[in-house]
Amino acid sequence: MRSQKILIVEDEKNLRSVLAATLEAEGFSTAQTESAEDALAIMARELPVLVLTDQRLPGMSGTELLARIKERWPRTPVLIATAYGEIEQAVQAIKAGAEHYLTKPVDEGELVAIIRQALSCRGHTNPPRSQDLPRHGIIGESPGTLEILEMINLVAPAPSNVLITGESGTGKEMVARGLHVASPRAHAPFLAFNCGAIPLDLVESEIFGHEKGAFTGAVRSQAGKLEMAGSGTLFLDEVGDMPLAMQVKLLRTLQEREYTRLGGNQPLRLAARIIAATHVDLAKAVEAGSFREDLYYRLNVIPLHIPPLRERREDVAPLVHHFLRRVCTELGRPEVDIATAALAAMEAYSWPGNIRQLENIVERLVVLNRGGTILAADLPNEMRTTETERIRPFGGAYDLHAVEREAVVSALNKAQSNKSQAALLLGISRKQLHTRMKNLGLIVDREDVPGGEKL
């Protein structure tokens, strides 16, 4: 793995020094220059893992530098910093291959979060965190989950808009609440609004509010979600379902930082932070014409993707135990255990409904359980089929890979995920356990991912 050096291209000396100090405090090394021409020479000599450049430079511009880098080093991510209001230049930079854009003055937390995410997506190992991160109720120890927690810690203090993407049931609202609780806005309200759950003719009224008589049935004035959120956070869930007419008004609100109630003419100041979420690919929706491109870039200041549960199998066991304890407590029942074979079957399952599906199944298993332990035979048929096929795929012949995996999972469970203790139970060294876990698919080293892309 080569040195995690970041090249900073900025003609303002003081700002360049501040950016370098910020990144070096996070464990990165930096190279600095004031011109694009010199940046290309540094690229050829040192090949940094990422380039952060200002758009306005003496001589060659940041966009021109981007084009030259993409010609020679297409896999090197480039971030472009633009002045506030230069959204069109930022959009063009993204189309030309920039990883992301930042609005000056650059927020330190936003910068570090985007850099860490960009490097992680290309298989690079980020410098270690200096301290354990708050959990915000988020369960799991997979690399994907730890990355989400890190992003929350870095992004929460910034006022920037965040776009959370991920399949249904992955916990997008919980992550949004974590961003709110960890932010300076925690004392103010957190309001959630599902853009796809309200009739189209009521969406505008719900978000912006209305005055008495604004439409049939408006017998009194009503504040909208933006107004009620105050200086807190408004979470727009399933923003991809927002009608185009509403997208125009939301874009104008984000640009001008003010809005009016439906039927009113008194401007109201936008003080809330906007966090949006969607399970659809908004970039494809932009291409299809169902979502405005300019609004997409306004919302996508900080992208935060939540991987599906099938890509975070290390999280299944802690989630199962968490939901078992919670459901038993809520139902007033004695604690229910789960057999190793049952847990292994749940880890092997693909979970199309993600964490929401897992939670519902655990509740069902607890309600129907009478013996105090959930067995593999108690699981839904699709999970039992998965386990049976995995362990005995050929007319009763054992799958040694699956048997070994079950033994390792059992030892880890008994040792409460302590790898040293689990290795002792298995009679092997900790290093051998790590190798076996890697071979069995229980952990993934990003350096081993073909092409450097994150799984």
Coordinates of C-alpha atoms in Angstrom, one line a residue:
M1 CA 0.0 0.0 0.0
R2 CA 1.5 3.3 -1.1
S3 CA 1.6 6.4 1.1
Q4 CA -1.7 8.2 1.7
K5 CA -0.5 11.5 0.3
I6 CA -3.0 14.1 -0.7
L7 CA -2.1 16.9 -3.2
I8 CA -3.5 20.3 -2.4
V9 CA -3.6 22.8 -5.3
E10 CA -4.5 26.2 -3.9
D11 CA -3.1 29.7 -4.7
E12 CA -4.0 31.3 -1.4
K13 CA -1.1 30.4 0.9
N14 CA -2.9 30.7 4.2
L15 CA -5.8 28.6 3.1
R16 CA -3.4 26.0 1.6
S17 CA -1.6 25.8 5.0
V18 CA -4.9 25.4 6.9
L19 CA -6.1 22.6 4.6
A20 CA -2.7 20.8 5.0
A21 CA -2.9 21.1 8.8
T22 CA -6.4 19.7 8.8
L23 CA -5.5 16.7 6.8
E24 CA -2.2 16.0 8.5
A25 CA -4.1 16.1 11.9
E26 CA -6.2 13.2 10.5
G27 CA -3.1 11.2 9.7
F28 CA -2.7 12.0 6.0
S29 CA 0.5 13.3 4.4
T30 CA 0.2 16.2 2.0
A31 CA 2.0 17.8 -0.9
Q32 CA 1.1 21.4 -1.7
T33 CA 1.4 23.7 -4.7
E34 CA -0.2 27.0 -6.0
S35 CA -0.6 26.1 -9.7
A36 CA -2.1 23.3 -11.8
E37 CA 1.1 23.2 -13.9
D38 CA 3.2 22.3 -10.9
A39 CA 0.6 19.9 -9.7
L40 CA 1.0 17.8 -12.9
A41 CA 4.7 17.6 -12.2
I42 CA 4.1 16.4 -8.6
M43 CA 1.6 13.9 -9.9
A44 CA 4.2 12.4 -12.3
R45 CA 6.8 12.3 -9.5
E46 CA 4.8 11.2 -6.5
L47 CA 1.3 10.0 -7.7
P48 CA -0.8 11.0 -4.6
V49 CA -3.9 9.0 -3.8
L50 CA -6.2 12.1 -4.1
V51 CA -6.1 15.6 -5.4
L52 CA -7.9 18.6 -3.9
T53 CA -7.9 21.6 -6.1
D54 CA -9.4 25.1 -6.2
Q55 CA -11.4 25.9 -9.4
R56 CA -9.8 29.3 -9.8
L57 CA -6.1 29.1 -10.2
P58 CA -3.5 31.3 -12.0
G59 CA -3.0 29.8 -15.5
M60 CA -4.7 26.5 -15.9
S61 CA -8.0 26.2 -14.1
G62 CA -9.1 23.4 -11.7
T63 CA -11.4 22.0 -14.4
E64 CA -8.6 21.9 -16.9
L65 CA -6.3 20.2 -14.3
L66 CA -9.1 17.7 -13.7
A67 CA -9.1 16.8 -17.4
R68 CA -5.3 16.4 -17.6
I69 CA -5.3 14.1 -14.5
K70 CA -8.2 12.0 -15.9
E71 CA -6.2 11.5 -19.1
R72 CA -3.1 10.1 -17.4
W73 CA -4.3 8.9 -14.0
P74 CA -8.1 8.1 -14.5
R75 CA -8.4 6.3 -11.1
T76 CA -7.1 9.1 -9.0
P77 CA -10.0 10.9 -7.3
V78 CA -10.1 14.7 -7.7
L79 CA -12.1 17.1 -5.5
I80 CA -12.8 20.6 -6.7
A81 CA -13.5 23.6 -4.4
T82 CA -15.7 26.3 -5.8
A83 CA -16.9 29.7 -4.6
Y84 CA -20.4 29.8 -3.2
G85 CA -23.0 30.3 -6.0
E86 CA -20.8 28.6 -8.7
I87 CA -23.1 25.6 -8.8
E88 CA -23.0 25.4 -12.6
Q89 CA -19.2 25.1 -12.6
A90 CA -19.5 22.4 -9.9
V91 CA -22.0 20.4 -12.0
Q92 CA -19.7 20.6 -15.1
A93 CA -16.8 19.4 -12.9
I94 CA -18.8 16.4 -11.7
K95 CA -19.7 15.6 -15.3
A96 CA -16.0 15.8 -16.3
G97 CA -15.1 13.2 -13.7
A98 CA -14.6 15.1 -10.4
E99 CA -15.2 12.9 -7.4
H100 CA -17.0 15.7 -5.6
Y101 CA -17.1 19.4 -5.2
L102 CA -16.9 21.5 -2.0
T103 CA -18.2 25.1 -1.5
K104 CA -15.7 27.6 -0.1
P105 CA -15.1 28.3 2.7
V106 CA -14.5 24.6 3.0
D107 CA -15.9 22.9 6.2
E108 CA -13.1 20.8 7.8
G109 CA -15.5 18.0 8.8
E110 CA -17.1 17.8 5.4
L111 CA -13.7 17.8 3.7
V112 CA -12.3 14.9 5.8
A113 CA -15.5 12.9 5.5
I114 CA -15.5 13.2 1.7
I115 CA -11.8 12.3 1.4
R116 CA -12.1 9.3 3.6
Q117 CA -15.1 8.0 1.7
A118 CA -13.5 8.6 -1.7
L119 CA -10.4 6.7 -0.6
S120 CA -12.4 3.9 1.0
C121 CA -14.4 3.4 -2.2
R122 CA -11.1 2.8 -4.1
G123 CA -9.8 0.2 -1.7
H124 CA -7.4 2.4 0.2
T125 CA -7.0 2.0 4.0
N126 CA -7.7 5.3 5.8
P127 CA -5.5 6.4 8.7
P128 CA -6.9 5.0 12.0
R129 CA -9.4 7.1 14.0
S130 CA -8.0 8.7 17.1
Q131 CA -10.8 7.5 19.4
D132 CA -13.9 5.3 19.6
L133 CA -16.9 6.7 17.9
P134 CA -20.4 7.3 19.4
R135 CA -22.8 4.6 18.3
H136 CA -26.0 6.6 18.1
G137 CA -28.0 3.4 18.5
I138 CA -26.4 1.8 15.4
I139 CA -25.5 -1.8 15.8
G140 CA -22.7 -3.7 14.1
E141 CA -18.9 -4.0 13.7
S142 CA -18.6 -4.5 9.9
P143 CA -16.3 -2.1 7.9
G144 CA -19.4 -0.6 6.3
T145 CA -21.0 0.2 9.7
L146 CA -17.8 1.6 11.1
E147 CA -17.4 3.8 8.1
I148 CA -21.0 5.1 8.6
L149 CA -20.2 5.9 12.2
E150 CA -17.1 7.7 11.2
M151 CA -19.0 9.8 8.6
I152 CA -21.6 10.8 11.2
N153 CA -18.8 11.9 13.5
L154 CA -17.1 14.0 10.8
V155 CA -20.2 15.4 9.1
A156 CA -22.6 16.1 12.0
P157 CA -21.0 19.5 13.0
A158 CA -21.2 20.9 9.5
P159 CA -24.4 22.7 8.2
S160 CA -24.0 20.9 4.8
N161 CA -26.9 19.1 3.2
V162 CA -26.6 15.3 3.2
L163 CA -28.0 12.7 0.8
I164 CA -28.3 9.2 2.3
T165 CA -28.7 6.4 -0.2
G166 CA -29.4 2.7 0.4
E167 CA -32.0 0.0 -0.1
S168 CA -35.2 0.0 1.9
G169 CA -34.8 -1.2 5.5
T170 CA -31.1 -0.4 5.8
G171 CA -31.7 2.3 8.5
K172 CA -31.5 5.6 6.7
E173 CA -33.6 7.4 9.2
M174 CA -31.5 6.1 12.1
V175 CA -28.4 7.5 10.4
A176 CA -30.2 10.8 9.9
R177 CA -31.1 11.0 13.5
G178 CA -27.5 10.2 14.4
L179 CA -26.4 13.1 12.3
H180 CA -28.9 15.4 14.1
V181 CA -28.0 14.2 17.7
A182 CA -24.3 14.6 17.1
S183 CA -24.7 18.1 15.7
P184 CA -25.0 21.5 17.4
R185 CA -28.7 21.3 16.4
A186 CA -29.4 18.5 18.8
H187 CA -31.4 20.8 21.1
A188 CA -33.8 21.7 18.2
P189 CA -36.4 19.5 16.6
F190 CA -35.8 16.6 14.3
L191 CA -38.7 16.1 11.9
A192 CA -39.1 13.3 9.3
F193 CA -41.3 13.6 6.2
N194 CA -41.8 10.8 3.7
C195 CA -42.2 12.3 0.3
G196 CA -43.8 9.2 -1.1
A197 CA -46.4 8.6 1.6
I198 CA -48.4 11.8 1.1
P199 CA -50.8 12.6 -1.8
L200 CA -49.1 14.8 -4.3
D201 CA -51.6 17.7 -3.8
L202 CA -50.7 17.8 -0.1
V203 CA -46.9 17.6 -0.3
E204 CA -46.3 21.4 -0.8
S205 CA -48.6 22.2 2.1
E206 CA -47.0 19.7 4.4
I207 CA -43.4 20.9 3.7
F208 CA -44.0 24.7 3.3
G209 CA -47.2 25.2 5.3
H210 CA -50.3 27.1 4.1
E211 CA -52.4 30.2 5.0
K212 CA -56.1 30.0 5.7
G213 CA -58.1 29.8 2.5
A214 CA -55.1 28.8 0.4
F215 CA -57.1 25.8 -1.0
T216 CA -60.4 24.1 -0.3
G217 CA -60.3 22.7 3.2
A218 CA -57.7 25.1 4.5
V219 CA -59.8 26.4 7.3
R220 CA -56.9 27.7 9.3
S221 CA -53.2 28.6 8.8
Q222 CA -50.8 25.8 9.3
A223 CA -47.0 25.8 9.7
G224 CA -45.1 23.4 7.4
K225 CA -42.3 20.9 8.3
L226 CA -39.6 23.4 7.4
E227 CA -41.0 26.0 9.8
M228 CA -41.6 23.5 12.6
A229 CA -38.1 22.2 12.3
G230 CA -36.8 25.7 13.2
S231 CA -33.0 25.5 13.5
G232 CA -33.1 21.7 13.8
T233 CA -33.1 19.1 11.0
L234 CA -35.7 18.2 8.4
F235 CA -35.3 14.6 7.1
L236 CA -36.9 14.2 3.6
D237 CA -37.3 10.5 3.2
E238 CA -37.8 9.0 -0.3
V239 CA -37.0 12.4 -1.9
G240 CA -36.9 10.7 -5.3
D241 CA -40.7 10.5 -5.1
M242 CA -41.1 14.2 -4.8
P243 CA -43.1 15.7 -7.7
L244 CA -41.2 17.9 -10.1
A245 CA -43.2 21.0 -9.2
M246 CA -42.2 20.6 -5.6
Q247 CA -38.6 20.0 -6.6
V248 CA -38.5 23.5 -8.2
K249 CA -39.8 25.1 -5.0
L250 CA -37.4 23.1 -2.8
L251 CA -34.4 24.1 -5.1
R252 CA -35.4 27.8 -4.8
T253 CA -35.6 27.4 -1.0
L254 CA -32.1 25.9 -0.8
Q255 CA -30.6 28.5 -3.1
E256 CA -32.2 31.6 -1.5
R257 CA -32.5 30.2 2.1
E258 CA -36.1 31.4 2.4
Y259 CA -39.6 30.3 1.4
T260 CA -43.3 31.2 1.7
R261 CA -46.3 29.3 2.9
L262 CA -48.8 28.2 0.3
G263 CA -51.1 31.1 -0.3
G264 CA -48.9 33.5 1.5
N265 CA -46.5 36.3 0.6
Q266 CA -44.4 36.7 3.8
P267 CA -40.9 35.2 3.3
L268 CA -39.7 32.9 6.0
R269 CA -36.0 32.2 6.6
L270 CA -34.8 28.6 6.2
A271 CA -32.8 27.8 9.3
A272 CA -33.1 24.0 9.3
R273 CA -30.5 21.5 7.9
I274 CA -31.8 19.3 5.1
I275 CA -31.0 15.6 5.2
A276 CA -32.5 13.7 2.3
A277 CA -32.7 9.9 1.7
T278 CA -33.7 7.7 -1.2
H279 CA -33.6 4.0 -2.2
V280 CA -33.6 4.9 -5.9
D281 CA -30.6 5.9 -8.0
L282 CA -31.1 9.7 -8.4
A283 CA -28.4 10.0 -11.0
K284 CA -30.5 7.7 -13.2
A285 CA -33.6 9.6 -12.3
V286 CA -31.9 12.8 -13.5
E287 CA -31.1 11.1 -16.8
A288 CA -34.7 9.9 -17.1
G289 CA -36.0 13.4 -16.5
S290 CA -37.9 12.6 -13.3
F291 CA -35.5 14.4 -10.9
R292 CA -33.9 17.8 -11.4
E293 CA -30.2 17.8 -11.9
D294 CA -29.6 21.1 -10.0
L295 CA -31.6 19.9 -7.0
Y296 CA -29.7 16.6 -7.0
Y297 CA -26.4 18.5 -6.6
R298 CA -27.8 20.8 -4.0
L299 CA -28.9 17.8 -1.9
N300 CA -25.9 15.7 -2.6
V301 CA -23.3 18.0 -0.9
I302 CA -22.3 15.1 1.3
P303 CA -23.2 11.6 0.0
L304 CA -23.6 8.8 2.5
H305 CA -24.3 5.3 1.3
I306 CA -25.5 2.6 3.6
P307 CA -24.6 -0.9 2.3
P308 CA -27.3 -3.6 2.3
L309 CA -27.2 -6.2 5.1
R310 CA -25.9 -8.9 2.8
E311 CA -22.7 -6.9 2.4
R312 CA -22.4 -6.5 6.2
R313 CA -22.8 -10.1 7.3
E314 CA -20.6 -9.4 10.4
D315 CA -23.5 -7.2 11.6
V316 CA -26.1 -10.0 11.6
A317 CA -25.1 -11.7 14.8
P318 CA -25.0 -8.5 16.9
L319 CA -28.2 -7.3 15.4
V320 CA -29.9 -10.7 16.2
H321 CA -28.8 -10.6 19.8
H322 CA -29.8 -6.9 20.1
F323 CA -33.3 -7.6 18.8
L324 CA -33.7 -10.7 20.9
R325 CA -33.0 -8.7 24.1
R326 CA -35.3 -5.9 23.1
V327 CA -38.2 -8.0 22.0
C328 CA -38.0 -10.2 25.2
T329 CA -37.9 -7.0 27.3
E330 CA -40.9 -5.5 25.5
L331 CA -42.9 -8.7 25.7
G332 CA -42.0 -9.3 29.3
R333 CA -40.6 -12.8 28.5
P334 CA -37.5 -14.6 29.8
E335 CA -34.4 -14.1 27.6
V336 CA -34.3 -16.3 24.5
D337 CA -31.1 -17.8 23.2
I338 CA -30.3 -18.8 19.6
A339 CA -28.5 -22.0 18.5
T340 CA -25.2 -21.6 16.5
A341 CA -26.7 -23.4 13.5
A342 CA -29.6 -21.1 13.5
L343 CA -27.4 -18.0 13.7
A344 CA -25.2 -19.4 10.9
A345 CA -28.2 -19.8 8.7
M346 CA -29.3 -16.2 9.3
E347 CA -25.8 -15.0 8.5
A348 CA -25.9 -17.0 5.2
Y349 CA -29.3 -15.5 4.2
S350 CA -29.3 -12.6 1.7
W351 CA -31.8 -10.4 3.6
P352 CA -33.7 -8.7 0.8
G353 CA -35.6 -6.6 3.3
N354 CA -32.4 -5.7 5.2
I355 CA -32.5 -4.8 8.9
R356 CA -36.2 -4.2 9.0
Q357 CA -36.8 -7.8 7.8
L358 CA -34.4 -9.2 10.3
E359 CA -36.1 -7.3 13.2
N360 CA -39.5 -8.6 12.1
I361 CA -38.3 -12.2 11.9
V362 CA -36.6 -12.1 15.3
E363 CA -39.9 -10.8 16.8
R364 CA -41.8 -13.6 15.2
L365 CA -39.3 -16.2 16.4
V366 CA -39.5 -14.9 20.0
V367 CA -43.3 -14.9 20.0
L368 CA -43.6 -18.4 18.6
N369 CA -40.7 -19.9 20.7
R370 CA -41.5 -22.1 23.6
G371 CA -38.2 -23.9 24.4
G372 CA -36.0 -20.9 25.4
T373 CA -33.7 -21.5 22.4
I374 CA -34.3 -20.7 18.7
L375 CA -33.2 -23.7 16.6
A376 CA -32.4 -23.9 12.9
A377 CA -35.7 -25.8 12.5
D378 CA -37.6 -22.7 13.8
L379 CA -36.4 -20.4 11.0
P380 CA -38.5 -19.5 8.0
N381 CA -38.3 -22.1 5.2
E382 CA -36.2 -19.9 2.9
M383 CA -33.5 -19.7 5.6
R384 CA -33.5 -23.4 6.4
T385 CA -33.2 -24.1 2.6
T386 CA -30.2 -21.8 2.4
E387 CA -28.5 -23.5 5.3
T388 CA -29.3 -27.1 4.1
E389 CA -28.0 -26.3 0.6
R390 CA -24.9 -24.6 2.0
I391 CA -23.9 -27.5 4.2
R392 CA -25.1 -30.5 2.3
P393 CA -25.3 -29.6 -1.4
F394 CA -24.7 -33.1 -2.9
G395 CA -27.1 -35.8 -1.6
G396 CA -26.1 -35.6 2.0
A397 CA -22.3 -35.0 1.5
Y398 CA -20.9 -32.5 3.9
D399 CA -19.6 -29.1 2.7
L400 CA -16.3 -28.8 4.7
H401 CA -16.1 -25.1 4.0
A402 CA -19.5 -24.6 5.7
V403 CA -18.7 -26.9 8.6
E404 CA -15.5 -25.0 9.2
R405 CA -17.3 -21.7 9.0
E406 CA -19.9 -22.8 11.5
A407 CA -17.1 -23.9 13.9
V408 CA -15.4 -20.5 13.6
V409 CA -18.7 -18.6 14.1
S410 CA -19.5 -20.7 17.1
A411 CA -16.2 -20.0 18.7
L412 CA -16.5 -16.3 18.1
N413 CA -20.0 -16.3 19.6
K414 CA -18.8 -18.1 22.7
A415 CA -15.8 -15.7 23.0
Q416 CA -18.2 -12.7 22.5
S417 CA -16.2 -11.8 19.3
N418 CA -12.8 -11.8 21.2
K419 CA -10.5 -13.2 18.5
S420 CA -7.8 -14.2 20.9
Q421 CA -10.2 -16.2 23.0
A422 CA -11.9 -17.7 20.0
A423 CA -8.5 -18.8 18.6
L424 CA -7.8 -20.6 22.0
L425 CA -11.1 -22.4 21.8
L426 CA -10.3 -23.6 18.2
G427 CA -6.7 -24.5 19.1
I428 CA -5.1 -22.2 16.6
S429 CA -3.2 -18.9 16.7
R430 CA -4.9 -15.5 16.4
K431 CA -3.2 -15.0 13.0
Q432 CA -4.5 -18.4 11.8
L433 CA -8.0 -17.4 12.9
H434 CA -7.7 -14.1 11.0
T435 CA -6.6 -16.0 7.9
R436 CA -9.5 -18.5 8.2
M437 CA -12.1 -15.8 8.8
K438 CA -10.8 -14.1 5.6
N439 CA -10.9 -17.3 3.6
L440 CA -14.4 -18.1 4.9
G441 CA -15.8 -14.7 3.9
L442 CA -16.3 -13.5 7.5
I443 CA -14.0 -10.5 6.9
V444 CA -12.9 -8.6 3.8
D445 CA -9.5 -7.0 3.3
R446 CA -10.1 -4.1 1.0
E447 CA -6.6 -4.4 -0.5
D448 CA -7.7 -7.8 -1.9
V449 CA -10.7 -6.5 -3.7
P450 CA -10.2 -6.8 -7.5
G451 CA -9.8 -3.3 -9.1
G452 CA -9.7 -1.7 -5.7
E453 CA -13.4 -1.2 -5.5
K454 CA -15.2 -1.6 -2.2
L455 CA -17.5 -4.5 -1.8

